[in-house]
Amino acid sequence: MSGNRSVLVIQGLTKYFGGLKAVDNVYMEAAECSITSLIGPNGAGKTTIFNLITGLLQPTSGKIYYKNQSILALPPTTIARIGIGRTFQEPRVFNRLSVLENILIGFPSQKGERVHHALLRTKAAFEEEKKNKEKAIEILEFVGLADRGSDLAQDLSHGQQRFLSVARVLASNPDLLLMDEPTVGLHREEIVRLIDLMIRLVKSQRRTILLVEHNMDVVMNISDEIHLLVEGHGIAHGKPEDIKANPKLVEAFLGTSLSGNRKKGEVLCT
Ligand SMILES: Nc1ncnc2c1ncn2[C@@H]1O[C@H](COP(=O)(O)OP(=O)(O)O)[C@@H](O)[C@H]1O
Ligand SMILES: [Mg+2]
């Protein structure tokens, strides 16, 4: 992916919780239209980095740039609006809303929202609603839930709820998508579909993904760049073949053996 400009640049990022250095002087970049993975044992600081990028936490020190602009001190709502979306370790959906409604409420501007009486809603608001509904259906098709739109979110399986979580984030049309352990609790077949979805997000929609993932098969398969983090420190980074070339390092820290079949040098986006 060298040559693509960086969508996200993190420099010297540090976060203390009291005396604990959860994130310690971390440097990383995510190239436009690529998949960058963050790996490391529990407690390495991966989720904390996501919380810092999305503005839920303020760093002790360090810099975060999104499209060449510092996003430090911006509130989470602004960070979401300028194009950074995020999925959480557990699927977050509104159980009592339909699958389609779960996406509709994720669209940013709602012209009719401020006017409570339905009769007073403007033509523009109705048109926006219609457009949003079409977009929501498109998103459902993209994530493979087109036939579930009218079902309640609570009636979906755990795996389907995770796909719905991704769909909800896509409603805000993020250029940079942070995904925190998206394969947890998924069946093998669902993992295959999620990998396919992530690749399509990058390849056909030109989004950038920052991925936290424990499944090394997934990581080695789809990452352009991998960062290994241990106790808040960046220990190693490189392409999957670089990381695989040093299995002792990864096995020592992650206790896993490596496989993976992304073709050497293959790029998703050209
Ligand atoms: N809000 C918080 N307050 C205090 N300690 C925290 C907080 N969030 C995370 N930590 C601690 O920071 C370290 C890194 O956690 P986390 O970022 O969740 O790791 P990972 O996602 O890599 O498993 C852990 O030791 C965790 O207990
Ligand atoms: Mg975590």
Tab-separated table of C-alpha atoms and ligand atoms in Angstrom:
chain	number	residue	atom	x	y	z
A	1	MET	CA	0.000	0.000	0.000
A	2	SER	CA	2.999	2.216	-0.025
A	3	GLY	CA	2.222	5.275	-2.063
A	4	ASN	CA	-1.289	5.702	-0.670
A	5	ARG	CA	-1.520	8.699	1.592
A	6	SER	CA	-2.109	8.236	5.302
A	7	VAL	CA	-5.667	8.736	6.492
A	8	LEU	CA	-4.634	8.364	10.112
A	9	VAL	CA	-1.313	9.291	11.717
A	10	ILE	CA	-0.574	8.588	15.377
A	11	GLN	CA	2.588	9.962	16.950
A	12	GLY	CA	3.935	9.311	20.442
A	13	LEU	CA	0.495	8.410	21.712
A	14	THR	CA	0.507	7.871	25.475
A	15	LYS	CA	-2.306	7.256	27.941
A	16	TYR	CA	-1.902	6.770	31.679
A	17	PHE	CA	-4.654	5.501	33.922
A	18	GLY	CA	-3.258	6.597	37.262
A	19	GLY	CA	0.132	4.849	37.404
A	20	LEU	CA	-0.693	2.408	34.601
A	21	LYS	CA	0.701	3.201	31.168
A	22	ALA	CA	-2.050	1.652	29.051
A	23	VAL	CA	-0.634	3.141	25.846
A	24	ASP	CA	3.033	4.110	25.784
A	25	ASN	CA	4.567	6.179	23.010
A	26	VAL	CA	2.806	4.479	20.105
A	27	TYR	CA	3.440	5.438	16.478
A	28	MET	CA	1.322	4.172	13.625
A	29	GLU	CA	-0.225	5.157	10.326
A	30	ALA	CA	-3.135	3.825	8.326
A	31	ALA	CA	-2.828	4.257	4.586
A	32	GLU	CA	-5.911	5.240	2.637
A	33	CYS	CA	-7.849	2.273	1.301
A	34	SER	CA	-6.035	-0.377	3.312
A	35	ILE	CA	-6.441	-2.664	6.309
A	36	THR	CA	-4.133	-2.057	9.271
A	37	SER	CA	-4.366	-4.534	12.133
A	38	LEU	CA	-3.541	-4.034	15.771
A	39	ILE	CA	-2.656	-7.276	17.529
A	40	GLY	CA	-1.456	-8.074	21.019
A	41	PRO	CA	-2.461	-9.855	24.227
A	42	ASN	CA	-5.339	-8.735	26.426
A	43	GLY	CA	-4.573	-5.490	28.170
A	44	ALA	CA	-2.087	-4.398	25.487
A	45	GLY	CA	-3.922	-1.109	25.027
A	46	LYS	CA	-5.696	-1.779	21.726
A	47	THR	CA	-9.186	-0.716	22.774
A	48	THR	CA	-7.724	2.282	24.597
A	49	ILE	CA	-6.169	3.409	21.299
A	50	PHE	CA	-9.621	3.181	19.676
A	51	ASN	CA	-11.079	5.212	22.567
A	52	LEU	CA	-8.381	7.849	22.063
A	53	ILE	CA	-8.939	8.056	18.287
A	54	THR	CA	-12.700	8.385	18.690
A	55	GLY	CA	-12.396	11.057	21.382
A	56	LEU	CA	-13.903	9.017	24.221
A	57	LEU	CA	-10.585	9.452	26.046
A	58	GLN	CA	-8.026	12.235	25.929
A	59	PRO	CA	-4.374	11.163	25.669
A	60	THR	CA	-1.817	12.010	28.328
A	61	SER	CA	0.413	13.063	25.433
A	62	GLY	CA	0.905	12.483	21.740
A	63	LYS	CA	-0.746	13.434	18.500
A	64	ILE	CA	-3.525	12.048	16.333
A	65	TYR	CA	-4.106	13.337	12.798
A	66	TYR	CA	-7.015	12.371	10.555
A	67	LYS	CA	-6.545	13.481	6.950
A	68	ASN	CA	-3.719	15.798	8.050
A	69	GLN	CA	-5.844	17.497	10.699
A	70	SER	CA	-5.330	17.147	14.427
A	71	ILE	CA	-8.415	15.598	15.989
A	72	LEU	CA	-7.258	15.936	19.579
A	73	ALA	CA	-9.787	17.746	21.730
A	74	LEU	CA	-12.594	17.239	19.211
A	75	PRO	CA	-15.740	15.780	20.792
A	76	PRO	CA	-16.713	12.217	19.772
A	77	THR	CA	-19.744	13.457	17.802
A	78	THR	CA	-17.532	15.708	15.665
A	79	ILE	CA	-14.996	12.930	15.140
A	80	ALA	CA	-17.822	10.668	13.949
A	81	ARG	CA	-19.187	13.388	11.671
A	82	ILE	CA	-15.854	13.996	9.934
A	83	GLY	CA	-15.654	10.342	8.953
A	84	ILE	CA	-14.356	8.064	11.699
A	85	GLY	CA	-16.719	5.193	12.514
A	86	ARG	CA	-16.339	2.416	15.006
A	87	THR	CA	-17.743	-0.966	15.955
A	88	PHE	CA	-17.390	-2.285	19.489
A	89	GLN	CA	-16.300	-5.645	20.896
A	90	GLU	CA	-19.935	-6.514	21.595
A	91	PRO	CA	-22.592	-5.873	18.956
A	92	ARG	CA	-24.453	-2.650	19.728
A	93	VAL	CA	-27.938	-2.618	18.280
A	94	PHE	CA	-31.326	-1.328	19.373
A	95	ASN	CA	-33.122	-4.575	20.198
A	96	ARG	CA	-36.666	-3.229	20.013
A	97	LEU	CA	-36.234	-1.478	16.674
A	98	SER	CA	-36.433	-3.196	13.340
A	99	VAL	CA	-33.238	-3.982	11.482
A	100	LEU	CA	-34.045	-1.228	8.958
A	101	GLU	CA	-34.812	1.325	11.721
A	102	ASN	CA	-31.478	0.513	13.348
A	103	ILE	CA	-29.812	1.888	10.243
A	104	LEU	CA	-32.194	4.787	9.665
A	105	ILE	CA	-31.418	6.303	13.063
A	106	GLY	CA	-27.734	6.229	12.168
A	107	PHE	CA	-28.082	8.726	9.322
A	108	PRO	CA	-26.564	12.048	10.308
A	109	SER	CA	-28.990	14.804	9.342
A	110	GLN	CA	-32.689	14.367	9.846
A	111	LYS	CA	-34.527	17.351	8.468
A	112	GLY	CA	-37.873	16.365	9.980
A	113	GLU	CA	-36.488	15.699	13.403
A	114	ARG	CA	-36.995	19.115	14.903
A	115	VAL	CA	-40.645	19.301	13.899
A	116	HIS	CA	-42.653	16.964	16.069
A	117	HIS	CA	-46.033	17.145	14.355
A	118	ALA	CA	-45.994	14.826	11.347
A	119	LEU	CA	-48.357	17.082	9.351
A	120	LEU	CA	-45.934	19.975	9.574
A	121	ARG	CA	-43.050	18.078	8.170
A	122	THR	CA	-41.748	19.554	5.011
A	123	LYS	CA	-41.580	17.965	1.616
A	124	ALA	CA	-37.805	18.043	1.963
A	125	ALA	CA	-38.028	15.976	5.117
A	126	PHE	CA	-40.182	13.355	3.405
A	127	GLU	CA	-37.817	13.235	0.468
A	128	GLU	CA	-34.868	12.826	2.782
A	129	GLU	CA	-36.697	10.019	4.539
A	130	LYS	CA	-37.330	8.249	1.253
A	131	LYS	CA	-33.709	8.654	0.181
A	132	ASN	CA	-32.474	7.405	3.546
A	133	LYS	CA	-34.715	4.359	3.314
A	134	GLU	CA	-33.258	3.504	-0.079
A	135	LYS	CA	-29.743	3.987	1.271
A	136	ALA	CA	-30.532	1.834	4.326
A	137	ILE	CA	-31.771	-0.978	2.087
A	138	GLU	CA	-28.608	-0.696	0.013
A	139	ILE	CA	-26.491	-0.982	3.172
A	140	LEU	CA	-28.482	-4.022	4.317
A	141	GLU	CA	-27.860	-5.649	0.950
A	142	PHE	CA	-24.161	-4.835	1.234
A	143	VAL	CA	-23.839	-6.574	4.623
A	144	GLY	CA	-26.094	-9.498	3.647
A	145	LEU	CA	-29.162	-8.679	5.755
A	146	ALA	CA	-31.510	-7.564	2.977
A	147	ASP	CA	-34.139	-10.164	3.871
A	148	ARG	CA	-34.227	-9.183	7.575
A	149	GLY	CA	-35.117	-5.473	7.315
A	150	SER	CA	-38.513	-5.711	8.975
A	151	ASP	CA	-37.475	-8.105	11.757
A	152	LEU	CA	-36.690	-6.807	15.221
A	153	ALA	CA	-32.954	-6.594	15.899
A	154	GLN	CA	-33.448	-8.801	18.975
A	155	ASP	CA	-34.609	-11.638	16.723
A	156	LEU	CA	-31.289	-11.754	14.873
A	157	SER	CA	-28.578	-14.231	15.849
A	158	HIS	CA	-25.443	-12.918	17.555
A	159	GLY	CA	-23.575	-13.090	14.256
A	160	GLN	CA	-26.314	-11.253	12.379
A	161	GLN	CA	-26.352	-8.556	15.079
A	162	ARG	CA	-22.661	-8.027	14.463
A	163	PHE	CA	-23.297	-7.534	10.750
A	164	LEU	CA	-26.069	-5.113	11.733
A	165	SER	CA	-23.575	-3.214	13.922
A	166	VAL	CA	-21.365	-2.788	10.884
A	167	ALA	CA	-24.376	-1.673	8.835
A	168	ARG	CA	-25.265	0.916	11.479
A	169	VAL	CA	-21.785	2.431	11.326
A	170	LEU	CA	-21.953	2.523	7.533
A	171	ALA	CA	-25.019	4.787	7.806
A	172	SER	CA	-22.636	7.584	8.805
A	173	ASN	CA	-20.512	6.773	5.740
A	174	PRO	CA	-17.122	6.705	7.483
A	175	ASP	CA	-13.903	6.888	5.485
A	176	LEU	CA	-12.032	5.330	8.398
A	177	LEU	CA	-13.628	2.370	10.134
A	178	LEU	CA	-12.303	1.097	13.470
A	179	MET	CA	-13.378	-2.479	14.173
A	180	ASP	CA	-12.722	-3.936	17.623
A	181	GLU	CA	-12.536	-7.751	17.535
A	182	PRO	CA	-15.347	-8.158	15.010
A	183	THR	CA	-14.971	-11.959	14.672
A	184	VAL	CA	-15.512	-12.735	18.354
A	185	GLY	CA	-18.397	-15.178	18.764
A	186	LEU	CA	-18.856	-15.717	15.029
A	187	HIS	CA	-19.074	-19.127	13.399
A	188	ARG	CA	-16.489	-20.061	10.818
A	189	GLU	CA	-18.880	-19.389	7.950
A	190	GLU	CA	-19.758	-15.976	9.392
A	191	ILE	CA	-16.061	-15.160	9.737
A	192	VAL	CA	-15.596	-15.923	6.048
A	193	ARG	CA	-18.466	-13.568	5.221
A	194	LEU	CA	-17.083	-10.866	7.505
A	195	ILE	CA	-13.676	-11.085	5.840
A	196	ASP	CA	-15.392	-10.756	2.469
A	197	LEU	CA	-17.332	-7.745	3.777
A	198	MET	CA	-14.187	-6.034	5.064
A	199	ILE	CA	-12.424	-6.587	1.763
A	200	ARG	CA	-15.398	-5.128	-0.136
A	201	LEU	CA	-15.463	-2.105	2.193
A	202	VAL	CA	-11.900	-1.389	1.164
A	203	LYS	CA	-11.810	-2.590	-2.400
A	204	SER	CA	-15.134	-1.412	-3.769
A	205	GLN	CA	-15.931	1.432	-1.364
A	206	ARG	CA	-12.375	2.646	-0.832
A	207	ARG	CA	-12.686	2.864	2.932
A	208	THR	CA	-9.794	2.436	5.347
A	209	ILE	CA	-10.011	-0.126	8.149
A	210	LEU	CA	-8.165	-0.194	11.446
A	211	LEU	CA	-8.768	-3.629	12.893
A	212	VAL	CA	-8.218	-5.101	16.350
A	213	GLU	CA	-8.280	-8.844	15.951
A	214	HIS	CA	-7.184	-11.956	17.849
A	215	ASN	CA	-7.829	-14.477	15.088
A	216	MET	CA	-4.401	-14.697	13.452
A	217	ASP	CA	-5.772	-16.427	10.361
A	218	VAL	CA	-7.978	-13.416	9.761
A	219	VAL	CA	-5.170	-10.969	10.509
A	220	MET	CA	-2.664	-12.668	8.223
A	221	ASN	CA	-5.244	-12.992	5.473
A	222	ILE	CA	-6.478	-9.472	5.165
A	223	SER	CA	-3.987	-7.028	6.657
A	224	ASP	CA	-1.836	-4.707	4.607
A	225	GLU	CA	0.080	-3.727	7.738
A	226	ILE	CA	0.216	-5.222	11.229
A	227	HIS	CA	1.216	-3.594	14.509
A	228	LEU	CA	2.058	-5.801	17.495
A	229	LEU	CA	1.399	-4.113	20.798
A	230	VAL	CA	2.405	-5.427	24.233
A	231	GLU	CA	1.661	-3.640	27.516
A	232	GLY	CA	1.095	-0.404	25.695
A	233	HIS	CA	4.290	-0.597	23.617
A	234	GLY	CA	4.566	-1.002	19.881
A	235	ILE	CA	6.843	-4.089	19.689
A	236	ALA	CA	6.919	-4.730	15.951
A	237	HIS	CA	5.162	-3.725	12.784
A	238	GLY	CA	5.217	-4.730	9.164
A	239	LYS	CA	3.438	-6.607	6.434
A	240	PRO	CA	1.965	-10.045	7.234
A	241	GLU	CA	4.972	-11.741	5.633
A	242	ASP	CA	7.334	-9.676	7.811
A	243	ILE	CA	5.465	-10.618	10.974
A	244	LYS	CA	5.229	-14.268	9.900
A	245	ALA	CA	8.965	-14.275	9.223
A	246	ASN	CA	9.388	-13.683	12.917
A	247	PRO	CA	7.019	-16.297	14.381
A	248	LYS	CA	8.982	-16.561	17.626
A	249	LEU	CA	8.116	-12.983	18.359
A	250	VAL	CA	4.445	-13.457	17.728
A	251	GLU	CA	4.247	-16.846	19.423
A	252	ALA	CA	5.999	-15.504	22.476
A	253	PHE	CA	3.479	-12.725	22.832
A	254	LEU	CA	0.327	-14.245	21.420
A	255	GLY	CA	0.784	-17.989	21.929
A	256	THR	CA	-0.456	-18.831	18.495
A	257	SER	CA	0.883	-20.300	15.324
A	258	LEU	CA	0.443	-18.520	12.070
A	259	SER	CA	-1.075	-19.331	8.777
A	260	GLY	CA	-2.742	-17.204	6.177
A	261	ASN	CA	-2.953	-16.963	2.471
A	262	ARG	CA	-3.127	-13.389	1.335
A	263	LYS	CA	-0.857	-13.532	-1.676
A	264	LYS	CA	2.504	-11.937	-1.119
A	265	GLY	CA	2.441	-8.346	-2.263
A	266	GLU	CA	-1.214	-8.515	-3.294
A	267	VAL	CA	-2.916	-5.158	-2.863
A	268	LEU	CA	-6.619	-4.578	-2.381
A	269	CYS	CA	-6.698	-1.089	-3.748
A	270	THR	CA	-4.793	0.240	-6.678
B	1	LIG	N1	-11.005	3.447	31.645
B	1	LIG	C1	-9.980	2.770	32.179
B	1	LIG	N2	-9.561	3.043	33.432
B	1	LIG	C2	-8.531	2.377	33.984
B	1	LIG	N3	-7.817	1.436	33.356
B	1	LIG	C3	-8.181	1.117	32.099
B	1	LIG	C4	-9.286	1.773	31.442
B	1	LIG	N4	-9.408	1.257	30.194
B	1	LIG	C5	-8.445	0.336	30.075
B	1	LIG	N5	-7.706	0.243	31.218
B	1	LIG	C6	-6.529	-0.618	31.422
B	1	LIG	O1	-5.633	-0.303	30.380
B	1	LIG	C7	-4.982	-1.481	29.900
B	1	LIG	C8	-5.266	-1.620	28.428
B	1	LIG	O2	-6.613	-1.999	28.230
B	1	LIG	P1	-7.282	-2.175	26.819
B	1	LIG	O3	-6.979	-1.006	25.999
B	1	LIG	O4	-8.720	-2.487	27.051
B	1	LIG	O5	-6.515	-3.457	26.264
B	1	LIG	P2	-6.844	-4.431	25.037
B	1	LIG	O6	-7.983	-3.864	24.271
B	1	LIG	O7	-5.571	-4.494	24.250
B	1	LIG	O8	-7.171	-5.754	25.649
B	1	LIG	C9	-5.504	-2.624	30.744
B	1	LIG	O9	-4.577	-2.840	31.804
B	1	LIG	C10	-6.825	-2.099	31.244
B	1	LIG	O10	-7.161	-2.697	32.482
B	2	MG	MG	-9.857	-4.656	23.803
